[in-house]
PDB file of C-alpha atoms in Angstrom:
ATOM      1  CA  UNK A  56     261.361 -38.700 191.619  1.00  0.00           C
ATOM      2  CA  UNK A  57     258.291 -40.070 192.812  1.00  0.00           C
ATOM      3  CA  UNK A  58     254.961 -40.782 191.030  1.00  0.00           C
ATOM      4  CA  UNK A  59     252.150 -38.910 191.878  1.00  0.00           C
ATOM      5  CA  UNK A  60     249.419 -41.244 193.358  1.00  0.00           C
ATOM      6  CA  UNK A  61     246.188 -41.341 190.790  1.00  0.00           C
ATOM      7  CA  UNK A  62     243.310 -39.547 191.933  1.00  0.00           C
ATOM      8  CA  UNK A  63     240.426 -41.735 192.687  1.00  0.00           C
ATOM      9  CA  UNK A  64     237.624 -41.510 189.769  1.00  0.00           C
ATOM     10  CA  UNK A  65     234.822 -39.772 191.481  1.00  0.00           C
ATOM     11  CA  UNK A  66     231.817 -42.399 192.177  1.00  0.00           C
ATOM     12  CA  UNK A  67     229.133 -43.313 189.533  1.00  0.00           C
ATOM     13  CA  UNK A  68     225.720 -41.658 190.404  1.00  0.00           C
ATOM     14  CA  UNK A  69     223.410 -44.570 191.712  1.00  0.00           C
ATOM     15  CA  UNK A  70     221.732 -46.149 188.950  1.00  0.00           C
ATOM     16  CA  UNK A  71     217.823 -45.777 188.769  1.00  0.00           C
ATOM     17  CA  UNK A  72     216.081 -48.482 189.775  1.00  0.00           C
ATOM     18  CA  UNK A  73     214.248 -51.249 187.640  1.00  0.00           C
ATOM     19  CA  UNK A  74     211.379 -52.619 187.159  1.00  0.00           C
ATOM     20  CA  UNK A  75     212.054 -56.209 185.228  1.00  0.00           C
ATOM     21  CA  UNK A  76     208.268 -56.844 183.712  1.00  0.00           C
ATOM     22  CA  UNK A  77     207.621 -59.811 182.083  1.00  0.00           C
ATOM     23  CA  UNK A  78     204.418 -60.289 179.574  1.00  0.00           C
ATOM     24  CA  UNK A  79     203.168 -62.709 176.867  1.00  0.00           C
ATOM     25  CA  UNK A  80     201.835 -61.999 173.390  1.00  0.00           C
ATOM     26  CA  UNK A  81     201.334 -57.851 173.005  1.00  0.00           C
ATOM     27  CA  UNK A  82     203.845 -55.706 174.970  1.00  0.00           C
ATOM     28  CA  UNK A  83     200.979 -52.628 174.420  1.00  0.00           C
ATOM     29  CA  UNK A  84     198.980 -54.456 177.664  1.00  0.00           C
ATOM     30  CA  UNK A  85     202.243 -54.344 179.622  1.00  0.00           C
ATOM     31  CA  UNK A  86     202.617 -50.504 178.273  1.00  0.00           C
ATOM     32  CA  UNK A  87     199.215 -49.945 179.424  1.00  0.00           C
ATOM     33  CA  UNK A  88     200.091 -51.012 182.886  1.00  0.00           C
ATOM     34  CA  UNK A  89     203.292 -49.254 182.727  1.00  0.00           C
ATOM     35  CA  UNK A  90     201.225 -45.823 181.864  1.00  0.00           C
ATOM     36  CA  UNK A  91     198.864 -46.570 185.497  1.00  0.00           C
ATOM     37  CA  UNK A  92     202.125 -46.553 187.463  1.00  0.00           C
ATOM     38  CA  UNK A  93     203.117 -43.107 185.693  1.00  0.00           C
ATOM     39  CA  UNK A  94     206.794 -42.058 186.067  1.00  0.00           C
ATOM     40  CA  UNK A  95     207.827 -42.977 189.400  1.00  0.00           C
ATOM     41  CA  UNK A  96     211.388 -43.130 190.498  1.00  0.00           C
ATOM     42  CA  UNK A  97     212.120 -46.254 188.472  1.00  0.00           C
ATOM     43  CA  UNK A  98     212.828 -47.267 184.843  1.00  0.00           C
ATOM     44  CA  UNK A  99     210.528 -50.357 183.795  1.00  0.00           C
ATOM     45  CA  UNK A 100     212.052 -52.966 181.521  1.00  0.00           C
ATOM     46  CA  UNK A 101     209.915 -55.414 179.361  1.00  0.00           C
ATOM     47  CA  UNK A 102     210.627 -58.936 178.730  1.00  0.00           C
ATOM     48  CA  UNK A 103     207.974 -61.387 177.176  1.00  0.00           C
ATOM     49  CA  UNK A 104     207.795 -64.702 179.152  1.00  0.00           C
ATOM     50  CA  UNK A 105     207.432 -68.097 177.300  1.00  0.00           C
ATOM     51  CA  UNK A 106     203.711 -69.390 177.855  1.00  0.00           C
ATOM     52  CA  UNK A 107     204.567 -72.970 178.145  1.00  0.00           C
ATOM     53  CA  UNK A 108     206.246 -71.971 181.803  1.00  0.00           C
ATOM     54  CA  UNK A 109     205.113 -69.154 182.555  1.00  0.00           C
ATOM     55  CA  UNK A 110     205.910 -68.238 186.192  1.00  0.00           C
ATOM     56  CA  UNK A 111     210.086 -69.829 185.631  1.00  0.00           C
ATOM     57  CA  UNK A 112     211.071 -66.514 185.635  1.00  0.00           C
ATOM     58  CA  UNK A 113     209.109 -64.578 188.199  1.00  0.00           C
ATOM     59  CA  UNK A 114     209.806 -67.622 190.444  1.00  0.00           C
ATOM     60  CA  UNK A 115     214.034 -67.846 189.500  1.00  0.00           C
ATOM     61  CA  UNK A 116     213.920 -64.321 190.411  1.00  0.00           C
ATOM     62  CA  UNK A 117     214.755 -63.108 187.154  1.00  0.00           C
ATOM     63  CA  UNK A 118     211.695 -60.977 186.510  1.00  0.00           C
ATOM     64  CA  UNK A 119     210.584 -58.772 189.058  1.00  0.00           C
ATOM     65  CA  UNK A 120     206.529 -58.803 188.613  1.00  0.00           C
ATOM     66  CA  UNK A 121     204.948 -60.468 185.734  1.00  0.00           C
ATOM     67  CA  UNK A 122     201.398 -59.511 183.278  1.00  0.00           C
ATOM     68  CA  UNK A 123     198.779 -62.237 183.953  1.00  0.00           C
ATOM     69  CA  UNK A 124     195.347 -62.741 182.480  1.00  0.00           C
ATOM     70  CA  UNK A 125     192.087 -64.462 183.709  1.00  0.00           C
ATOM     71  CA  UNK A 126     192.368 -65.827 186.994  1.00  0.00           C
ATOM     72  CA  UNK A 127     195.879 -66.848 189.317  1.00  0.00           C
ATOM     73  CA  UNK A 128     195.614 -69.437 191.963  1.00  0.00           C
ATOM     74  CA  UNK A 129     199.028 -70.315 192.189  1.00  0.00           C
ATOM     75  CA  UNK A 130     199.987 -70.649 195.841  1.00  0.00           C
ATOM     76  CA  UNK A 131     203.667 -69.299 195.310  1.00  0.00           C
ATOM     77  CA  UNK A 132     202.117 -66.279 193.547  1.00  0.00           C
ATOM     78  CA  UNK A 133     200.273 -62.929 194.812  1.00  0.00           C
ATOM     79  CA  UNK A 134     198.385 -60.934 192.492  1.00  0.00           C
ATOM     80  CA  UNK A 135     197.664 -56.979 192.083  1.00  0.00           C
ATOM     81  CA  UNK A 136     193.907 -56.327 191.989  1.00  0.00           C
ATOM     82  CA  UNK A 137     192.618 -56.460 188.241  1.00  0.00           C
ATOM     83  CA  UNK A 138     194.248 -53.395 186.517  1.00  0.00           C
ATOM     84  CA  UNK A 139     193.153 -52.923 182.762  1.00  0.00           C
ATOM     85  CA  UNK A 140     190.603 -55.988 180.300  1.00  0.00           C
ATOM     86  CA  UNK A 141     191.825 -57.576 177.427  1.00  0.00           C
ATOM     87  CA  UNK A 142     188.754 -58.018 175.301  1.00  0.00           C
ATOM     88  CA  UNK A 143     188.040 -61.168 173.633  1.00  0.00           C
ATOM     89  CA  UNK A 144     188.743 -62.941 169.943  1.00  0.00           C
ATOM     90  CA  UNK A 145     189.375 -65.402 167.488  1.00  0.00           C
ATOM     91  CA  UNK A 146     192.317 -65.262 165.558  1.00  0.00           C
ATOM     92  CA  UNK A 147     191.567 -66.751 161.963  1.00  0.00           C
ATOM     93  CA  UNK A 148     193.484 -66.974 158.938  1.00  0.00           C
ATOM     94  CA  UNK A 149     192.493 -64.665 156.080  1.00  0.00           C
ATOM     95  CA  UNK A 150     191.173 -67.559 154.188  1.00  0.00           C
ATOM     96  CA  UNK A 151     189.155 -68.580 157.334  1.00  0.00           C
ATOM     97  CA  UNK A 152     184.927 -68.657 156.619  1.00  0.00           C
ATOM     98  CA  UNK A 153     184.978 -66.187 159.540  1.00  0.00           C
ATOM     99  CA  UNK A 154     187.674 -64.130 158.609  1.00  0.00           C
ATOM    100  CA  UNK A 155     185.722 -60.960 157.527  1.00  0.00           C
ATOM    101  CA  UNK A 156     182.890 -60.585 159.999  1.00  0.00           C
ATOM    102  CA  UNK A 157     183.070 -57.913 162.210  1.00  0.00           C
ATOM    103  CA  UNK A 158     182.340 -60.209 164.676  1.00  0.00           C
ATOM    104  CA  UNK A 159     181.686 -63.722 166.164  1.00  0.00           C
ATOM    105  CA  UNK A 160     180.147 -65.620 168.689  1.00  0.00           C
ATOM    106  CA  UNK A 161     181.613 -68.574 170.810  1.00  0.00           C
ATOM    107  CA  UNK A 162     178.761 -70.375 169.379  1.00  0.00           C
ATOM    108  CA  UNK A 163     180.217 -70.238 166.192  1.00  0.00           C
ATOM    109  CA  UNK A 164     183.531 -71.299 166.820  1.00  0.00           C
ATOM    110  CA  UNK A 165     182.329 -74.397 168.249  1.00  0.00           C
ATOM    111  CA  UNK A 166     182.164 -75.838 164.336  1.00  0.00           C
ATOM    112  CA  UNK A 167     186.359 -75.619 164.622  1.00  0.00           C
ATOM    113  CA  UNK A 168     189.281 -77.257 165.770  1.00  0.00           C
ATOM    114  CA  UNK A 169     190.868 -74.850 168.819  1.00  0.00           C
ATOM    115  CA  UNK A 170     194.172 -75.527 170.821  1.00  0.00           C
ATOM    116  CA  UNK A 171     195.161 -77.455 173.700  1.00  0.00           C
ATOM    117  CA  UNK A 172     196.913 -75.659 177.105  1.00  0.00           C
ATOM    118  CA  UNK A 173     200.299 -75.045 176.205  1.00  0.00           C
ATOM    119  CA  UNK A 174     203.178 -76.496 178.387  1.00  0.00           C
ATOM    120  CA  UNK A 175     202.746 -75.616 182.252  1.00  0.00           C
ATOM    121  CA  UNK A 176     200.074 -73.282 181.976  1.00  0.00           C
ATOM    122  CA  UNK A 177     197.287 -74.320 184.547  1.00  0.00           C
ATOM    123  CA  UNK A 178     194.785 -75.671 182.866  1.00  0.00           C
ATOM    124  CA  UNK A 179     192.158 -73.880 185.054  1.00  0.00           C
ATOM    125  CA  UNK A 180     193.235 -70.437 182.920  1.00  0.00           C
ATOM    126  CA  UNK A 181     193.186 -72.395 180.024  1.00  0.00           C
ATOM    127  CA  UNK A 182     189.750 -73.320 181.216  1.00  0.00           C
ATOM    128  CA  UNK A 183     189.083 -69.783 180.768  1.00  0.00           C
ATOM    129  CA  UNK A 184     191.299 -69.160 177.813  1.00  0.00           C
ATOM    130  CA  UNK A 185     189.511 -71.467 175.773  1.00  0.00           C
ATOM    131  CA  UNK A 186     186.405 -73.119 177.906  1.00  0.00           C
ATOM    132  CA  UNK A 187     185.424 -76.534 177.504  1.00  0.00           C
ATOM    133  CA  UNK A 188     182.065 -75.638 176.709  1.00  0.00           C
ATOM    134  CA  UNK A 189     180.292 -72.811 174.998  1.00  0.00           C
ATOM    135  CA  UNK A 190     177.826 -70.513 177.198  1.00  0.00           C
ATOM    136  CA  UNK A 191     175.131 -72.832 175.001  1.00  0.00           C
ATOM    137  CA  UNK A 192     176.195 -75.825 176.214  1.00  0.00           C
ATOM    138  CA  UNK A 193     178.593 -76.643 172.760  1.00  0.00           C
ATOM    139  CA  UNK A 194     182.030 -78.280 173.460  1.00  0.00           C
ATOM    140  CA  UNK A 195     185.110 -76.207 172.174  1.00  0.00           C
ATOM    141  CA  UNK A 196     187.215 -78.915 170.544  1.00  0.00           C
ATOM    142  CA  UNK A 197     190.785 -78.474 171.321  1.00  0.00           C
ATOM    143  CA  UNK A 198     192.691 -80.552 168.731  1.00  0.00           C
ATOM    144  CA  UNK A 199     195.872 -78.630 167.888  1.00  0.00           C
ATOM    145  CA  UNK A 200     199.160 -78.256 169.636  1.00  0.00           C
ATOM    146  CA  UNK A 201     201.790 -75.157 169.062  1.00  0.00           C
ATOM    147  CA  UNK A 202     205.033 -74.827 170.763  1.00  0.00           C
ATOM    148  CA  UNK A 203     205.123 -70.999 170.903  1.00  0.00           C
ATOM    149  CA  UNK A 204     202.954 -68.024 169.005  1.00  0.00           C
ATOM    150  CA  UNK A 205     204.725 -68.130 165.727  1.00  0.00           C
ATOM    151  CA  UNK A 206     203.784 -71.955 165.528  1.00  0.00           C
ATOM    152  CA  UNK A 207     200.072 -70.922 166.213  1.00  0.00           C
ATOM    153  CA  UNK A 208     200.090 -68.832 163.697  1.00  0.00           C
ATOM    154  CA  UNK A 209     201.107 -70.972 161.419  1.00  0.00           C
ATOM    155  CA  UNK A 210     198.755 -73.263 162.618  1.00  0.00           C
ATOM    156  CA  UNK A 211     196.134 -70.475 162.317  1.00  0.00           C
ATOM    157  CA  UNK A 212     197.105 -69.721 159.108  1.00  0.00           C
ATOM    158  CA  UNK A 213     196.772 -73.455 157.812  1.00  0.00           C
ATOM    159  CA  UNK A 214     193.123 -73.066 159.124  1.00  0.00           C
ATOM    160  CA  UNK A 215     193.555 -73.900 162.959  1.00  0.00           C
ATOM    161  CA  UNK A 216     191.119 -71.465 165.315  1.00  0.00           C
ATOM    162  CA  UNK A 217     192.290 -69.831 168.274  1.00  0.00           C
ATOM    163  CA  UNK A 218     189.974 -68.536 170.919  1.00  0.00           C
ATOM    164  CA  UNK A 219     192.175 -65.757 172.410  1.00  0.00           C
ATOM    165  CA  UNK A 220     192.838 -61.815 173.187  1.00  0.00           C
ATOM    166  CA  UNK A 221     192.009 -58.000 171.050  1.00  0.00           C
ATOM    167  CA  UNK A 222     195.586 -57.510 171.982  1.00  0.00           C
ATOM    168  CA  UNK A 223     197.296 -60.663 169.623  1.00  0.00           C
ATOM    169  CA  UNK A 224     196.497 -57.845 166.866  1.00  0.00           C
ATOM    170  CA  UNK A 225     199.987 -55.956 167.658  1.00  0.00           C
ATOM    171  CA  UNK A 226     201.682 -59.616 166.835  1.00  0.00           C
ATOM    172  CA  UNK A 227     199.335 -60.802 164.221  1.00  0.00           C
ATOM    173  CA  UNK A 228     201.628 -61.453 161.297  1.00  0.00           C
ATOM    174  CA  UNK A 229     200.142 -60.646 157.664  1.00  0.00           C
ATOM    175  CA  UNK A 230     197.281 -62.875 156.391  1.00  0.00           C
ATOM    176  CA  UNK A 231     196.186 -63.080 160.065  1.00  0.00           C
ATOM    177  CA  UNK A 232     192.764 -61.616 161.284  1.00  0.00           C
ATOM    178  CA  UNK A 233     191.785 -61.124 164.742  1.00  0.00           C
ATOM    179  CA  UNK A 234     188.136 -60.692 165.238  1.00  0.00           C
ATOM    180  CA  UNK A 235     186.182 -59.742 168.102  1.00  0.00           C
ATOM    181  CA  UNK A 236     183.713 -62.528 170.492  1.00  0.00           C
ATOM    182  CA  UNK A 237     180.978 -60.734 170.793  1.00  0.00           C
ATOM    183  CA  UNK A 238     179.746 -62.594 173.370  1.00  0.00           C
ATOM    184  CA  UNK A 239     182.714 -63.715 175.921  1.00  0.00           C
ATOM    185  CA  UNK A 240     183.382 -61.228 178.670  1.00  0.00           C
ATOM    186  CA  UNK A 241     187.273 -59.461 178.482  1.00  0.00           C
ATOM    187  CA  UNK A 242     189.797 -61.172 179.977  1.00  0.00           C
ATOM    188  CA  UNK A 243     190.839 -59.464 183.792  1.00  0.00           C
ATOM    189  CA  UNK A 244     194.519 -57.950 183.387  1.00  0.00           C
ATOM    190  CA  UNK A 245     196.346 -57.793 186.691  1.00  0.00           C
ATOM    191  CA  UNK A 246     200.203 -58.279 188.302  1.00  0.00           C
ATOM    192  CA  UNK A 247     201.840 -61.399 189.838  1.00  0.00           C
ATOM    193  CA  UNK A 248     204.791 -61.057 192.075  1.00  0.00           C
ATOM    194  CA  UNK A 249     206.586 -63.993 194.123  1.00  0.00           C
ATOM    195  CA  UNK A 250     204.900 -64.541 197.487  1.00  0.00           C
ATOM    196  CA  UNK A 251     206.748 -64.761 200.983  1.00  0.00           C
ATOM    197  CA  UNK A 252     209.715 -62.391 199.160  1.00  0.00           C
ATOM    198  CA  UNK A 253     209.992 -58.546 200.415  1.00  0.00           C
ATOM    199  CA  UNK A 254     209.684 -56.634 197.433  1.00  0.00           C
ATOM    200  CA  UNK A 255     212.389 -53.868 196.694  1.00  0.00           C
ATOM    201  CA  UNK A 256     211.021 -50.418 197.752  1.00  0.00           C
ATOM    202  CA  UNK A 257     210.475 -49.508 193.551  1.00  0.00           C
ATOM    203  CA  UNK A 258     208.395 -52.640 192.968  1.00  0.00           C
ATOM    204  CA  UNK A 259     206.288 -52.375 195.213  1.00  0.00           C
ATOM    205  CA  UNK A 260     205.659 -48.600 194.476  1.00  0.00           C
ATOM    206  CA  UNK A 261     205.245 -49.585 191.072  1.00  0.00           C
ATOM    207  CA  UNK A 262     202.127 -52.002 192.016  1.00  0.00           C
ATOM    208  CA  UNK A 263     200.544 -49.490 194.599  1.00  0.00           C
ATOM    209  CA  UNK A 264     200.532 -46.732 191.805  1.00  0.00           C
ATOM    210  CA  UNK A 265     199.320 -49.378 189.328  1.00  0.00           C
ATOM    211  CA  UNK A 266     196.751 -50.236 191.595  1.00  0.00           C
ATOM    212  CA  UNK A 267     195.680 -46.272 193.023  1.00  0.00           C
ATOM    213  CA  UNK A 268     195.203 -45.360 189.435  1.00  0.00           C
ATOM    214  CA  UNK A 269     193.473 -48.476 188.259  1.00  0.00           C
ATOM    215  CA  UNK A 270     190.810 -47.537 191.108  1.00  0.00           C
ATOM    216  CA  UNK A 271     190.177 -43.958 189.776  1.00  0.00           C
TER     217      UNK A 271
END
């Protein structure tokens, strides 16, 4: 008696496509910019990059398109036109002098220690991050060193000052305040992809729609 031959397993639907997205500190900037593509055909899938080398993983391939702030002038990178603002702020500790005004100026922060470029950032964003002077002419003294943003905020909480984003609220851990610079202007919000590399078909649909809707 012979055995019946199996019947093949009917094929898998195709998968939908994804879109690997890579962000530091809040994921709600890269939801933002997930929101201006809309639905699409494709899935998007959120990974946070490591700001001491920032562009590894965009570069290695590993993450499709990447969230960037301030300016990009990295030869092996293109950038989307400026999509969303991150507006600026200091990030204190609750014991801090500044701590519980609804509001300070650069000025001000010019009286504190602030923190050096991490790893292989450029140091022209840093530039912008945290500039070397104040609009009045004041140097920003960048003293302290942290290794990722739970070591800054211990730092912070110890009585360092960091001159950053609105957005390091949503990863602000207790006894941590984020206050607003009144007078810095927001930070430009935009997408970096690797240059000289066709983009798959979903990617690049996911940009254009970023983009379109960002122009409305």
């Amino acid at each position: 008696m012979t055995t019946p031959e199996p019947t093949p397993a009917a094929p898998a639907p195709d998968a939908a496509p994804v879109v690997r997205l890579g962000y530091h500190g809040s994921v709600e900037v890269a939801g933002r910019i997930a929101a201006l593509a809309g639905p699409g055909r494709a899935a998007v899938r959120t990974s946070q990059y490591d700001i001491n080398d920032p562009f590894r993983g965009v570069l290695a391939g590993e993450l499709d398109v990447i969230v960037v702030k301030f300016s990009l002038r990295e030869p092996e990178l293109a950038c989307s036109r400026v999509l969303t603002t991150d507006a600026r702020a200091a990030v204190l500790g609750a014991a801090h002098p500044l701590a519980d005004r609804a509001s300070v100026s650069v000025e001000e922060l010019a009286d504190h220690d602030t923190f050096h470029c991490p790893g292989a950032l450029p140091g022209y964003v840093w530039d912008e991050v945290v500039p070397p002077y104040t609009p009045g002419g004041r140097p920003l003294r960048r003293r302290h060193r942290a290794t990722d943003v739970a070591h800054m905020m211990e730092l912070v909480a110890a009585g360092a000052v960091h001159l950053s984003l609105v957005s390091l609220a949503d990863v602000a851990p207790p006894g941590i305040r984020i206050v607003p610079v009144h007078d810095l202007p927001p930070a430009p919000v935009a997408l970096a992809w690797r240059r000289r590399v066709e983009l798959p078909a979903h990617v690049a649909e996911f940009i254009a729609a970023a983009e379109r809707e960002a122009s409305r």
